[in-house]
């Protein structure tokens, strides 16, 4: 017989290291032709941080995304940006890049103010143009400013770094471990075959509060990939040990989900902007995985009326639990 | 505020290189005169090394270098938080996969032959494989300082009283398994020397950390080490620890030639850190209104043979034990324990997925006892802007947990899914 | 060095001559999807590989006088795409579609799968239930026919010696009113070895609502794929009914003796699966059509 | 050890290369021909990162003896499109965000082109069956399925 059930999992996740400093640095150079180079130590491992950091710099400088080039993760030329871990790169390195861009902008504004004879605070930089907020006719192109800078020997180079505001935990675990938190709720529907113990995931809905999605497609990619890794965690993945020896040390017996094992994931992006984040952003890499396994476990319990306390929930465990539950029911009837 | 490019789904920078196969991952690179490296690893979990004889291996044609611990000029240790893991061991083996010797040879076949020719004499020691057993006073010691890596506490309010006042309680034990990251690109690195500098091309999640460790192990300044991350085929936390970095750097310095080390899939699974398996003892107390009054939690994390990210994983588990809920009384103990199992380190979520399994199961159990829906019990307890967390932190305004639940519920309803 | 020479031959004759010449040091290779790994892991040793996979005379699926004949070098993809098999021998088409991945199916052959003799090989389980025979050429020029029931000796061990013999053809008879199906369970939905494989072939007598013939093959519950003789006998003993299927499944359960495995599950669980899957596969088989002389009309169970 | 001459057609060009008799096709592509688009993810035909097309069919080149490929027609990712002129499948993977780390991507894309050559508008189930031999750990497959559908539509428009 096949039984269906639904389950929810909610989670919170602190962005960055726990109550420890974890700074990130960046350099931003604006070149004579108004293109931009970012130097960041941030290692992109596929999640798309390079793209996101370029977006942040482009937005801050008001230049086209395609005019940005990113040099990353080379200790010979890039500043330390800490680890690509703890879902911290958008929030922490994003802030560092934004600050570096702001610092480059200061030089531009200073030069612009000098050339236009207006105070810096009166200027805005938009579409490669510096304008006075008070009188829109007072303007100068970024290109001209760059040329003037070149003439008098000024380089437009900014640096920035960011370290989230935290407070280490005391002996009772009290403190401010993280500057900000990501949140999520996922819902999963499963179908369980009560005779073979097989579990089918039918639907997944995953809503994540990421602060601000700098790149929604990349955020969805994280949510989808994380959910599937979470599904593997719930149902099939397990390093099996025999006195410290891994007995499934190949891809033929350590099984991760294939395309046939999971449904398409429905992701929902929630944006509760974080004031300390770059343009309101927090993070999503790890949160994407955290609630999935528990939502699946809750869905299985909902389907069968039996709770599972051990991961992964394999077909064998399902059948054993059903058998135990049946025996218990029989005993109850006997009395 | 309207943005020009923030909030836009621009295509991935370098994406066109990836779809055309032009992206050069580390193993795709070749250099003039490059040697192939292999690592001799232990295949028993706990032993004392009596003798390592490399004399035959060294003589195999094509073998350019065979290195053991005594060839390390700097410090023979690495570790993200605690420097407790030898780069090459010559004293004690604490896990299967422990590196003992390095080979650099002209070809892979020659390197394999040299591996087989190294003679290691061992004295086996009884291993300990269960973290709770490892905490017993009679347990074999994995490290001199004892098997307890770390014990962290979280105390807020008075959990005992909360349980006395509770209308419903739930008490359960949860077990989670050890998990592999399974990035599709196995670990790989190339090192070469450029005058007095060592340069690394490597698949990594943090080149700056790699630089620090390589410099310490080689006994040179950090300014003499340059680490360049190559396109990296996934990491998920598994490429935070040192894998090939120090090994290829040592061999490049010893041979003066470029050296490449790429793990096989088996080696990757055997040698790389894993997700910590947990045992969680979880008690929750709620009032008639369905509001959580307190939780009492004990967490035991098996960190395996070395600390790696263990202390951080334990602390994260501690802080996140409550889940995204306002709970006035919190009492959590989290232990990280050494065993002779594979090393556990960082993996996507840092100990929080394990805790979520426990706290979210608890919420459903309480909901059932209180006869309210799983949606409702969460709604009644969620953290809100300005709420105080278990660590006493006052949250800011960006707390979207309720919104995520509401959005999910309406989506499910719109689709007509579920029961 | 995993092997020293790799020879692709143009004719069957050439292949046999090479085997003769090397006297046990050469062996045949088909798709090589298993063999290459076994040689690399040094589970098998050989100096010369003789590749026969591209010989057109070993690639065919045809029906002749109520018999299906399959060339040994037919790939799993070719079997899985055969309209003839889907029409008449569903169990084999299903089995071929279940092997490994598309990449493996495009290269791996039915003959290779047989010689390699892995206990849960999908097509082998189906062919056992089809009571197939193989035609084998010996390097002395002789030819022999071996029934599947005698073919397997142990895990990875078949009667066919690829250093001196060439598996040419697999054949089996179509039964009147043939019904067949493959039951398969694995730890994930693709790219996974089965925890349990059941091949079922039935011949029904609609008029009397009973079975003329019943064959059930189950793997891996023993070192070689196992025919469930008691269960088959049970099925023939009475008119078809749900109770009969249940009794037969129980008989298969009793006969199965899988070992405890940390990867495939413990004995009790795997035995239980034999019961459930035998019953289910019987049901799905009865709902199919196939074989020869199949007429409209349903079987009531 | 004696090297053997291997001849085949590679990305529409005749190629002749001297190979070790026990080399795999993946070894030859990566080591001898410097085509590194096919990746070694597991070395045992389990992950599909080494997928190339042989006579139009996806094959795991890591367990395919090189000399077996004699006389055959091999296509690798390098033969598909260039960065300036992407093949519709490559473009769809990029546009739809179906690429994260990119390590499985060449294999995924080749398997997809083989599918679309046979089946111009595959159902979701057919896409899943076709790609079931290519593991991806980053994307969760959702965007890959979208990309295949988009590529199919775009190819049909050509």
Tab-separated table of C-alpha atoms in Angstrom, chain D residues 7-117:
chain	number	residue	atom	x	y	z
D	7	UNK	CA	42.778	6.198	-35.477
D	8	UNK	CA	39.342	7.666	-35.143
D	9	UNK	CA	37.284	10.639	-36.023
D	10	UNK	CA	37.332	13.263	-33.305
D	11	UNK	CA	35.070	16.295	-33.455
D	12	UNK	CA	34.754	15.839	-37.222
D	13	UNK	CA	38.496	15.486	-37.810
D	14	UNK	CA	40.515	12.381	-38.517
D	15	UNK	CA	42.954	11.738	-35.704
D	16	UNK	CA	45.824	9.345	-35.401
D	17	UNK	CA	47.537	8.985	-32.055
D	18	UNK	CA	49.963	6.535	-30.490
D	19	UNK	CA	48.553	5.165	-27.252
D	20	UNK	CA	49.404	2.712	-24.509
D	21	UNK	CA	47.461	-0.471	-25.112
D	22	UNK	CA	45.787	-0.282	-21.690
D	23	UNK	CA	44.904	3.392	-21.843
D	24	UNK	CA	41.283	4.408	-21.563
D	25	UNK	CA	39.677	6.805	-23.985
D	26	UNK	CA	39.612	9.395	-21.196
D	27	UNK	CA	43.379	9.019	-20.675
D	28	UNK	CA	44.003	9.564	-24.364
D	29	UNK	CA	41.702	12.570	-24.656
D	30	UNK	CA	43.121	14.259	-21.572
D	31	UNK	CA	46.777	13.240	-21.670
D	32	UNK	CA	47.607	12.786	-25.333
D	33	UNK	CA	45.169	15.070	-27.115
D	34	UNK	CA	44.949	17.737	-24.413
D	35	UNK	CA	41.165	17.761	-24.509
D	36	UNK	CA	40.352	18.201	-20.825
D	37	UNK	CA	36.653	18.963	-21.130
D	38	UNK	CA	35.832	15.370	-20.176
D	39	UNK	CA	36.511	15.072	-16.448
D	40	UNK	CA	37.589	12.254	-14.178
D	41	UNK	CA	35.095	12.270	-11.323
D	42	UNK	CA	35.170	8.672	-10.182
D	43	UNK	CA	37.102	6.567	-12.696
D	44	UNK	CA	34.547	3.783	-12.598
D	45	UNK	CA	31.625	4.783	-14.749
D	46	UNK	CA	29.462	5.997	-11.887
D	47	UNK	CA	29.323	9.782	-12.222
D	48	UNK	CA	29.230	10.539	-15.946
D	49	UNK	CA	31.625	13.512	-15.753
D	50	UNK	CA	33.777	11.780	-18.378
D	51	UNK	CA	30.899	11.385	-20.829
D	52	UNK	CA	31.752	11.690	-24.531
D	53	UNK	CA	29.662	10.713	-27.522
D	54	UNK	CA	30.714	7.677	-29.523
D	55	UNK	CA	28.804	7.336	-32.761
D	56	UNK	CA	26.305	9.743	-31.234
D	57	UNK	CA	25.775	7.807	-28.012
D	58	UNK	CA	26.868	8.933	-24.529
D	59	UNK	CA	29.578	6.712	-23.106
D	60	UNK	CA	31.680	6.801	-19.914
D	61	UNK	CA	35.148	7.329	-21.390
D	62	UNK	CA	36.882	6.482	-18.085
D	63	UNK	CA	36.134	2.773	-18.478
D	64	UNK	CA	36.264	2.660	-22.266
D	65	UNK	CA	39.494	1.133	-23.608
D	66	UNK	CA	41.011	3.646	-26.001
D	67	UNK	CA	41.718	1.052	-28.673
D	68	UNK	CA	38.071	0.055	-28.631
D	69	UNK	CA	37.380	3.437	-30.192
D	70	UNK	CA	39.309	2.588	-33.356
D	71	UNK	CA	37.392	3.687	-36.422
D	72	UNK	CA	34.630	5.327	-34.425
D	73	UNK	CA	33.298	8.824	-34.410
D	74	UNK	CA	33.977	10.633	-31.122
D	75	UNK	CA	32.523	13.949	-30.038
D	76	UNK	CA	33.741	15.847	-27.001
D	77	UNK	CA	32.585	19.114	-25.469
D	78	UNK	CA	35.372	20.890	-27.350
D	79	UNK	CA	33.660	19.978	-30.611
D	80	UNK	CA	30.332	21.537	-29.701
D	81	UNK	CA	30.316	25.327	-29.592
D	82	UNK	CA	32.828	28.030	-28.779
D	83	UNK	CA	32.540	30.778	-26.188
D	84	UNK	CA	31.641	33.218	-28.955
D	85	UNK	CA	29.302	30.837	-30.679
D	86	UNK	CA	27.622	28.606	-28.123
D	87	UNK	CA	25.642	25.538	-29.134
D	88	UNK	CA	21.952	25.947	-28.145
D	89	UNK	CA	22.372	23.372	-25.372
D	90	UNK	CA	25.396	25.212	-23.971
D	91	UNK	CA	23.538	28.490	-24.177
D	92	UNK	CA	20.487	27.091	-22.425
D	93	UNK	CA	22.601	25.677	-19.573
D	94	UNK	CA	24.202	29.083	-19.113
D	95	UNK	CA	21.007	31.141	-19.423
D	96	UNK	CA	18.968	28.910	-17.130
D	97	UNK	CA	21.586	28.785	-14.370
D	98	UNK	CA	22.067	25.046	-14.814
D	99	UNK	CA	25.784	25.440	-14.157
D	100	UNK	CA	27.297	25.887	-10.725
D	101	UNK	CA	30.758	24.425	-10.193
D	102	UNK	CA	30.813	23.287	-13.817
D	103	UNK	CA	32.608	20.000	-13.286
D	104	UNK	CA	29.715	17.789	-14.376
D	105	UNK	CA	28.617	20.298	-17.014
D	106	UNK	CA	30.476	19.034	-20.124
D	107	UNK	CA	29.105	15.523	-19.562
D	108	UNK	CA	25.598	16.809	-18.870
D	109	UNK	CA	25.643	18.911	-22.018
D	110	UNK	CA	26.882	16.080	-24.235
D	111	UNK	CA	24.283	13.667	-22.885
D	112	UNK	CA	21.644	16.316	-23.527
D	113	UNK	CA	22.718	16.863	-27.134
D	114	UNK	CA	22.540	13.096	-27.732
D	115	UNK	CA	19.035	13.035	-26.257
D	116	UNK	CA	17.823	15.976	-28.330
D	117	UNK	CA	19.265	14.474	-31.501
